[in-house]
Amino acid sequence: MQVTKIKDAKPYEAKLHWDVSALRLQGLEASKLESFSCSLSYFLPGGGCNWSSSPNEKVYVVLDGQATILTKEGDKEITTELGKLDSCVIGYNEERSVENRTNQVVTMLVIVSNS
Protein backbone atom coordinates (compact mmCIF):
# COMPACT_ATOMS: atom_id res chain seq x y z
CA MET A 1 0.00 0.00 0.00
CA GLN A 2 1.16 3.51 -0.79
CA VAL A 3 -0.17 6.30 1.39
CA THR A 4 -0.09 10.05 0.80
CA LYS A 5 -1.08 12.08 3.84
CA ILE A 6 -2.60 15.42 2.90
CA LYS A 7 0.11 17.18 4.93
CA ASP A 8 2.71 15.53 2.67
CA ALA A 9 0.98 16.05 -0.70
CA LYS A 10 3.14 18.09 -3.05
CA PRO A 11 1.77 21.09 -4.92
CA TYR A 12 2.19 21.32 -8.67
CA GLU A 13 1.34 23.89 -11.30
CA ALA A 14 -1.45 22.77 -13.61
CA LYS A 15 -0.80 24.00 -17.16
CA LEU A 16 -3.29 26.48 -18.63
CA HIS A 17 -4.96 27.03 -15.22
CA TRP A 18 -5.29 30.32 -13.34
CA ASP A 19 -6.12 30.98 -9.67
CA VAL A 20 -5.91 27.23 -8.98
CA SER A 21 -3.82 25.40 -6.39
CA ALA A 22 -3.29 21.70 -7.01
CA LEU A 23 -1.90 18.89 -4.87
CA ARG A 24 -0.84 15.51 -6.27
CA LEU A 25 -2.30 12.73 -4.11
CA GLN A 26 -1.38 9.63 -6.12
CA GLY A 27 0.38 8.73 -9.36
CA LEU A 28 3.07 10.50 -11.39
CA GLU A 29 5.59 11.93 -8.91
CA ALA A 30 3.46 11.08 -5.82
CA SER A 31 3.41 7.27 -5.97
CA LYS A 32 4.09 4.25 -8.17
CA LEU A 33 0.48 4.12 -9.40
CA GLU A 34 0.74 3.43 -13.14
CA SER A 35 -2.73 3.60 -14.71
CA PHE A 36 -3.94 7.00 -13.49
CA SER A 37 -3.17 9.96 -11.24
CA CYS A 38 -5.32 11.58 -8.59
CA SER A 39 -5.11 15.22 -7.54
CA LEU A 40 -6.93 17.70 -5.38
CA SER A 41 -7.57 21.10 -6.96
CA TYR A 42 -8.72 24.31 -5.31
CA PHE A 43 -10.28 26.79 -7.77
CA LEU A 44 -10.41 30.26 -6.24
CA PRO A 45 -13.33 32.56 -7.11
CA GLY A 46 -12.84 33.50 -10.77
CA GLY A 47 -10.32 30.68 -11.26
CA GLY A 48 -10.40 28.11 -14.00
CA CYS A 49 -8.61 26.56 -16.93
CA ASN A 50 -8.38 27.45 -20.60
CA TRP A 51 -10.02 25.46 -23.36
CA SER A 52 -7.86 22.42 -24.04
CA SER A 53 -7.96 18.69 -24.64
CA SER A 54 -5.63 15.79 -23.91
CA PRO A 55 -5.27 12.15 -24.93
CA ASN A 56 -6.35 11.16 -21.40
CA GLU A 57 -9.71 10.47 -19.81
CA LYS A 58 -10.53 12.61 -16.78
CA VAL A 59 -12.98 12.34 -13.93
CA TYR A 60 -13.93 15.47 -12.02
CA VAL A 61 -15.60 15.10 -8.62
CA VAL A 62 -16.67 18.33 -6.94
CA LEU A 63 -16.10 17.92 -3.20
CA ASP A 64 -17.26 21.42 -2.28
CA GLY A 65 -18.57 24.48 -4.11
CA GLN A 66 -19.94 24.74 -7.65
CA ALA A 67 -17.87 24.32 -10.82
CA THR A 68 -18.91 25.24 -14.34
CA ILE A 69 -17.70 22.72 -16.93
CA LEU A 70 -17.78 23.84 -20.56
CA THR A 71 -17.62 21.30 -23.39
CA LYS A 72 -18.48 21.31 -27.09
CA GLU A 73 -20.80 19.26 -29.28
CA GLY A 74 -19.83 20.21 -32.81
CA ASP A 75 -19.99 24.01 -32.90
CA LYS A 76 -22.30 24.19 -29.88
CA GLU A 77 -20.90 25.05 -26.44
CA ILE A 78 -22.44 23.07 -23.58
CA THR A 79 -22.42 24.49 -20.03
CA THR A 80 -22.81 22.09 -17.09
CA GLU A 81 -22.94 23.10 -13.44
CA LEU A 82 -21.52 20.58 -10.97
CA GLY A 83 -22.24 20.95 -7.26
CA LYS A 84 -21.09 19.11 -4.18
CA LEU A 85 -20.48 15.40 -4.92
CA ASP A 86 -21.48 15.76 -8.59
CA SER A 87 -19.03 14.28 -11.09
CA CYS A 88 -18.36 14.03 -14.81
CA VAL A 89 -16.12 12.20 -17.25
CA ILE A 90 -14.15 14.08 -19.87
CA GLY A 91 -13.36 11.68 -22.71
CA TYR A 92 -10.18 11.17 -24.70
CA ASN A 93 -9.32 14.34 -26.68
CA GLU A 94 -12.55 16.03 -25.54
CA GLU A 95 -12.12 19.79 -25.43
CA ARG A 96 -13.18 21.38 -22.15
CA SER A 97 -12.83 24.39 -19.91
CA VAL A 98 -13.48 24.73 -16.17
CA GLU A 99 -14.58 27.92 -14.39
CA ASN A 100 -15.43 28.93 -10.86
CA ARG A 101 -18.13 31.54 -11.42
CA THR A 102 -18.93 31.83 -7.71
CA ASN A 103 -17.45 33.69 -4.76
CA GLN A 104 -16.58 30.46 -2.93
CA VAL A 105 -13.62 28.12 -3.39
CA VAL A 106 -14.33 24.99 -5.45
CA THR A 107 -12.59 21.85 -4.19
CA MET A 108 -12.33 19.18 -6.88
CA LEU A 109 -10.87 15.68 -7.00
CA VAL A 110 -9.29 15.15 -10.44
CA ILE A 111 -8.51 11.65 -11.70
CA VAL A 112 -6.59 11.39 -14.99
CA SER A 113 -5.76 8.23 -16.95
CA ASN A 114 -2.16 7.74 -17.99
CA SER A 115 -3.07 6.43 -21.43
mmCIF file with all atom_site columns, C-alpha atoms in Angstrom:
data_model
loop_
_atom_site.group_PDB
_atom_site.id
_atom_site.type_symbol
_atom_site.label_atom_id
_atom_site.label_alt_id
_atom_site.label_comp_id
_atom_site.label_asym_id
_atom_site.label_entity_id
_atom_site.label_seq_id
_atom_site.pdbx_PDB_ins_code
_atom_site.Cartn_x
_atom_site.Cartn_y
_atom_site.Cartn_z
_atom_site.occupancy
_atom_site.B_iso_or_equiv
_atom_site.pdbx_formal_charge
_atom_site.auth_seq_id
_atom_site.auth_comp_id
_atom_site.auth_asym_id
_atom_site.auth_atom_id
_atom_site.pdbx_PDB_model_num
ATOM 1   C CA . MET A 1 1   ? 0.000   0.000  0.000   1.00 0.00 ? 1   MET A CA 1
ATOM 2   C CA . GLN A 1 2   ? 1.161   3.510  -0.795  1.00 0.00 ? 2   GLN A CA 1
ATOM 3   C CA . VAL A 1 3   ? -0.170  6.298  1.394   1.00 0.00 ? 3   VAL A CA 1
ATOM 4   C CA . THR A 1 4   ? -0.088  10.050 0.802   1.00 0.00 ? 4   THR A CA 1
ATOM 5   C CA . LYS A 1 5   ? -1.083  12.078 3.837   1.00 0.00 ? 5   LYS A CA 1
ATOM 6   C CA . ILE A 1 6   ? -2.603  15.420 2.898   1.00 0.00 ? 6   ILE A CA 1
ATOM 7   C CA . LYS A 1 7   ? 0.107   17.177 4.932   1.00 0.00 ? 7   LYS A CA 1
ATOM 8   C CA . ASP A 1 8   ? 2.714   15.531 2.665   1.00 0.00 ? 8   ASP A CA 1
ATOM 9   C CA . ALA A 1 9   ? 0.975   16.049 -0.699  1.00 0.00 ? 9   ALA A CA 1
ATOM 10  C CA . LYS A 1 10  ? 3.142   18.086 -3.052  1.00 0.00 ? 10  LYS A CA 1
ATOM 11  C CA . PRO A 1 11  ? 1.772   21.094 -4.919  1.00 0.00 ? 11  PRO A CA 1
ATOM 12  C CA . TYR A 1 12  ? 2.194   21.318 -8.670  1.00 0.00 ? 12  TYR A CA 1
ATOM 13  C CA . GLU A 1 13  ? 1.344   23.892 -11.302 1.00 0.00 ? 13  GLU A CA 1
ATOM 14  C CA . ALA A 1 14  ? -1.447  22.770 -13.612 1.00 0.00 ? 14  ALA A CA 1
ATOM 15  C CA . LYS A 1 15  ? -0.802  24.001 -17.155 1.00 0.00 ? 15  LYS A CA 1
ATOM 16  C CA . LEU A 1 16  ? -3.292  26.480 -18.633 1.00 0.00 ? 16  LEU A CA 1
ATOM 17  C CA . HIS A 1 17  ? -4.962  27.030 -15.219 1.00 0.00 ? 17  HIS A CA 1
ATOM 18  C CA . TRP A 1 18  ? -5.289  30.315 -13.337 1.00 0.00 ? 18  TRP A CA 1
ATOM 19  C CA . ASP A 1 19  ? -6.117  30.977 -9.672  1.00 0.00 ? 19  ASP A CA 1
ATOM 20  C CA . VAL A 1 20  ? -5.907  27.230 -8.983  1.00 0.00 ? 20  VAL A CA 1
ATOM 21  C CA . SER A 1 21  ? -3.817  25.401 -6.387  1.00 0.00 ? 21  SER A CA 1
ATOM 22  C CA . ALA A 1 22  ? -3.289  21.696 -7.012  1.00 0.00 ? 22  ALA A CA 1
ATOM 23  C CA . LEU A 1 23  ? -1.899  18.886 -4.867  1.00 0.00 ? 23  LEU A CA 1
ATOM 24  C CA . ARG A 1 24  ? -0.843  15.513 -6.267  1.00 0.00 ? 24  ARG A CA 1
ATOM 25  C CA . LEU A 1 25  ? -2.302  12.734 -4.109  1.00 0.00 ? 25  LEU A CA 1
ATOM 26  C CA . GLN A 1 26  ? -1.385  9.626  -6.117  1.00 0.00 ? 26  GLN A CA 1
ATOM 27  C CA . GLY A 1 27  ? 0.382   8.727  -9.357  1.00 0.00 ? 27  GLY A CA 1
ATOM 28  C CA . LEU A 1 28  ? 3.068   10.496 -11.387 1.00 0.00 ? 28  LEU A CA 1
ATOM 29  C CA . GLU A 1 29  ? 5.589   11.929 -8.913  1.00 0.00 ? 29  GLU A CA 1
ATOM 30  C CA . ALA A 1 30  ? 3.465   11.081 -5.819  1.00 0.00 ? 30  ALA A CA 1
ATOM 31  C CA . SER A 1 31  ? 3.411   7.271  -5.968  1.00 0.00 ? 31  SER A CA 1
ATOM 32  C CA . LYS A 1 32  ? 4.087   4.254  -8.168  1.00 0.00 ? 32  LYS A CA 1
ATOM 33  C CA . LEU A 1 33  ? 0.483   4.119  -9.403  1.00 0.00 ? 33  LEU A CA 1
ATOM 34  C CA . GLU A 1 34  ? 0.736   3.434  -13.144 1.00 0.00 ? 34  GLU A CA 1
ATOM 35  C CA . SER A 1 35  ? -2.727  3.605  -14.709 1.00 0.00 ? 35  SER A CA 1
ATOM 36  C CA . PHE A 1 36  ? -3.945  7.000  -13.488 1.00 0.00 ? 36  PHE A CA 1
ATOM 37  C CA . SER A 1 37  ? -3.170  9.955  -11.243 1.00 0.00 ? 37  SER A CA 1
ATOM 38  C CA . CYS A 1 38  ? -5.321  11.579 -8.590  1.00 0.00 ? 38  CYS A CA 1
ATOM 39  C CA . SER A 1 39  ? -5.109  15.217 -7.544  1.00 0.00 ? 39  SER A CA 1
ATOM 40  C CA . LEU A 1 40  ? -6.925  17.703 -5.379  1.00 0.00 ? 40  LEU A CA 1
ATOM 41  C CA . SER A 1 41  ? -7.565  21.100 -6.958  1.00 0.00 ? 41  SER A CA 1
ATOM 42  C CA . TYR A 1 42  ? -8.724  24.314 -5.313  1.00 0.00 ? 42  TYR A CA 1
ATOM 43  C CA . PHE A 1 43  ? -10.281 26.789 -7.767  1.00 0.00 ? 43  PHE A CA 1
ATOM 44  C CA . LEU A 1 44  ? -10.409 30.263 -6.244  1.00 0.00 ? 44  LEU A CA 1
ATOM 45  C CA . PRO A 1 45  ? -13.334 32.559 -7.113  1.00 0.00 ? 45  PRO A CA 1
ATOM 46  C CA . GLY A 1 46  ? -12.839 33.500 -10.768 1.00 0.00 ? 46  GLY A CA 1
ATOM 47  C CA . GLY A 1 47  ? -10.322 30.678 -11.256 1.00 0.00 ? 47  GLY A CA 1
ATOM 48  C CA . GLY A 1 48  ? -10.396 28.105 -13.997 1.00 0.00 ? 48  GLY A CA 1
ATOM 49  C CA . CYS A 1 49  ? -8.609  26.555 -16.934 1.00 0.00 ? 49  CYS A CA 1
ATOM 50  C CA . ASN A 1 50  ? -8.382  27.453 -20.599 1.00 0.00 ? 50  ASN A CA 1
ATOM 51  C CA . TRP A 1 51  ? -10.025 25.457 -23.358 1.00 0.00 ? 51  TRP A CA 1
ATOM 52  C CA . SER A 1 52  ? -7.857  22.421 -24.038 1.00 0.00 ? 52  SER A CA 1
ATOM 53  C CA . SER A 1 53  ? -7.958  18.687 -24.636 1.00 0.00 ? 53  SER A CA 1
ATOM 54  C CA . SER A 1 54  ? -5.629  15.792 -23.913 1.00 0.00 ? 54  SER A CA 1
ATOM 55  C CA . PRO A 1 55  ? -5.271  12.152 -24.932 1.00 0.00 ? 55  PRO A CA 1
ATOM 56  C CA . ASN A 1 56  ? -6.345  11.155 -21.404 1.00 0.00 ? 56  ASN A CA 1
ATOM 57  C CA . GLU A 1 57  ? -9.709  10.467 -19.814 1.00 0.00 ? 57  GLU A CA 1
ATOM 58  C CA . LYS A 1 58  ? -10.532 12.612 -16.782 1.00 0.00 ? 58  LYS A CA 1
ATOM 59  C CA . VAL A 1 59  ? -12.981 12.336 -13.925 1.00 0.00 ? 59  VAL A CA 1
ATOM 60  C CA . TYR A 1 60  ? -13.925 15.470 -12.019 1.00 0.00 ? 60  TYR A CA 1
ATOM 61  C CA . VAL A 1 61  ? -15.600 15.095 -8.617  1.00 0.00 ? 61  VAL A CA 1
ATOM 62  C CA . VAL A 1 62  ? -16.666 18.334 -6.939  1.00 0.00 ? 62  VAL A CA 1
ATOM 63  C CA . LEU A 1 63  ? -16.105 17.919 -3.199  1.00 0.00 ? 63  LEU A CA 1
ATOM 64  C CA . ASP A 1 64  ? -17.262 21.421 -2.285  1.00 0.00 ? 64  ASP A CA 1
ATOM 65  C CA . GLY A 1 65  ? -18.570 24.478 -4.111  1.00 0.00 ? 65  GLY A CA 1
ATOM 66  C CA . GLN A 1 66  ? -19.940 24.743 -7.648  1.00 0.00 ? 66  GLN A CA 1
ATOM 67  C CA . ALA A 1 67  ? -17.872 24.321 -10.820 1.00 0.00 ? 67  ALA A CA 1
ATOM 68  C CA . THR A 1 68  ? -18.906 25.242 -14.345 1.00 0.00 ? 68  THR A CA 1
ATOM 69  C CA . ILE A 1 69  ? -17.696 22.721 -16.931 1.00 0.00 ? 69  ILE A CA 1
ATOM 70  C CA . LEU A 1 70  ? -17.775 23.840 -20.564 1.00 0.00 ? 70  LEU A CA 1
ATOM 71  C CA . THR A 1 71  ? -17.616 21.295 -23.394 1.00 0.00 ? 71  THR A CA 1
ATOM 72  C CA . LYS A 1 72  ? -18.480 21.309 -27.090 1.00 0.00 ? 72  LYS A CA 1
ATOM 73  C CA . GLU A 1 73  ? -20.801 19.260 -29.276 1.00 0.00 ? 73  GLU A CA 1
ATOM 74  C CA . GLY A 1 74  ? -19.829 20.213 -32.807 1.00 0.00 ? 74  GLY A CA 1
ATOM 75  C CA . ASP A 1 75  ? -19.994 24.006 -32.904 1.00 0.00 ? 75  ASP A CA 1
ATOM 76  C CA . LYS A 1 76  ? -22.304 24.187 -29.878 1.00 0.00 ? 76  LYS A CA 1
ATOM 77  C CA . GLU A 1 77  ? -20.899 25.054 -26.442 1.00 0.00 ? 77  GLU A CA 1
ATOM 78  C CA . ILE A 1 78  ? -22.441 23.070 -23.576 1.00 0.00 ? 78  ILE A CA 1
ATOM 79  C CA . THR A 1 79  ? -22.421 24.493 -20.026 1.00 0.00 ? 79  THR A CA 1
ATOM 80  C CA . THR A 1 80  ? -22.814 22.091 -17.094 1.00 0.00 ? 80  THR A CA 1
ATOM 81  C CA . GLU A 1 81  ? -22.938 23.099 -13.444 1.00 0.00 ? 81  GLU A CA 1
ATOM 82  C CA . LEU A 1 82  ? -21.518 20.581 -10.969 1.00 0.00 ? 82  LEU A CA 1
ATOM 83  C CA . GLY A 1 83  ? -22.245 20.954 -7.260  1.00 0.00 ? 83  GLY A CA 1
ATOM 84  C CA . LYS A 1 84  ? -21.088 19.106 -4.178  1.00 0.00 ? 84  LYS A CA 1
ATOM 85  C CA . LEU A 1 85  ? -20.482 15.399 -4.922  1.00 0.00 ? 85  LEU A CA 1
ATOM 86  C CA . ASP A 1 86  ? -21.481 15.757 -8.589  1.00 0.00 ? 86  ASP A CA 1
ATOM 87  C CA . SER A 1 87  ? -19.031 14.280 -11.089 1.00 0.00 ? 87  SER A CA 1
ATOM 88  C CA . CYS A 1 88  ? -18.364 14.032 -14.809 1.00 0.00 ? 88  CYS A CA 1
ATOM 89  C CA . VAL A 1 89  ? -16.118 12.195 -17.247 1.00 0.00 ? 89  VAL A CA 1
ATOM 90  C CA . ILE A 1 90  ? -14.145 14.084 -19.871 1.00 0.00 ? 90  ILE A CA 1
ATOM 91  C CA . GLY A 1 91  ? -13.357 11.683 -22.711 1.00 0.00 ? 91  GLY A CA 1
ATOM 92  C CA . TYR A 1 92  ? -10.179 11.169 -24.701 1.00 0.00 ? 92  TYR A CA 1
ATOM 93  C CA . ASN A 1 93  ? -9.322  14.337 -26.681 1.00 0.00 ? 93  ASN A CA 1
ATOM 94  C CA . GLU A 1 94  ? -12.554 16.031 -25.536 1.00 0.00 ? 94  GLU A CA 1
ATOM 95  C CA . GLU A 1 95  ? -12.118 19.791 -25.426 1.00 0.00 ? 95  GLU A CA 1
ATOM 96  C CA . ARG A 1 96  ? -13.185 21.384 -22.155 1.00 0.00 ? 96  ARG A CA 1
ATOM 97  C CA . SER A 1 97  ? -12.833 24.393 -19.909 1.00 0.00 ? 97  SER A CA 1
ATOM 98  C CA . VAL A 1 98  ? -13.483 24.731 -16.172 1.00 0.00 ? 98  VAL A CA 1
ATOM 99  C CA . GLU A 1 99  ? -14.580 27.915 -14.385 1.00 0.00 ? 99  GLU A CA 1
ATOM 100 C CA . ASN A 1 100 ? -15.430 28.934 -10.857 1.00 0.00 ? 100 ASN A CA 1
ATOM 101 C CA . ARG A 1 101 ? -18.134 31.541 -11.417 1.00 0.00 ? 101 ARG A CA 1
ATOM 102 C CA . THR A 1 102 ? -18.927 31.831 -7.711  1.00 0.00 ? 102 THR A CA 1
ATOM 103 C CA . ASN A 1 103 ? -17.450 33.690 -4.758  1.00 0.00 ? 103 ASN A CA 1
ATOM 104 C CA . GLN A 1 104 ? -16.576 30.455 -2.930  1.00 0.00 ? 104 GLN A CA 1
ATOM 105 C CA . VAL A 1 105 ? -13.623 28.120 -3.393  1.00 0.00 ? 105 VAL A CA 1
ATOM 106 C CA . VAL A 1 106 ? -14.329 24.986 -5.449  1.00 0.00 ? 106 VAL A CA 1
ATOM 107 C CA . THR A 1 107 ? -12.594 21.848 -4.189  1.00 0.00 ? 107 THR A CA 1
ATOM 108 C CA . MET A 1 108 ? -12.325 19.181 -6.879  1.00 0.00 ? 108 MET A CA 1
ATOM 109 C CA . LEU A 1 109 ? -10.866 15.676 -7.002  1.00 0.00 ? 109 LEU A CA 1
ATOM 110 C CA . VAL A 1 110 ? -9.294  15.150 -10.436 1.00 0.00 ? 110 VAL A CA 1
ATOM 111 C CA . ILE A 1 111 ? -8.508  11.655 -11.696 1.00 0.00 ? 111 ILE A CA 1
ATOM 112 C CA . VAL A 1 112 ? -6.593  11.390 -14.987 1.00 0.00 ? 112 VAL A CA 1
ATOM 113 C CA . SER A 1 113 ? -5.762  8.234  -16.947 1.00 0.00 ? 113 SER A CA 1
ATOM 114 C CA . ASN A 1 114 ? -2.155  7.745  -17.993 1.00 0.00 ? 114 ASN A CA 1
ATOM 115 C CA . SER A 1 115 ? -3.067  6.431  -21.427 1.00 0.00 ? 115 SER A CA 1
#
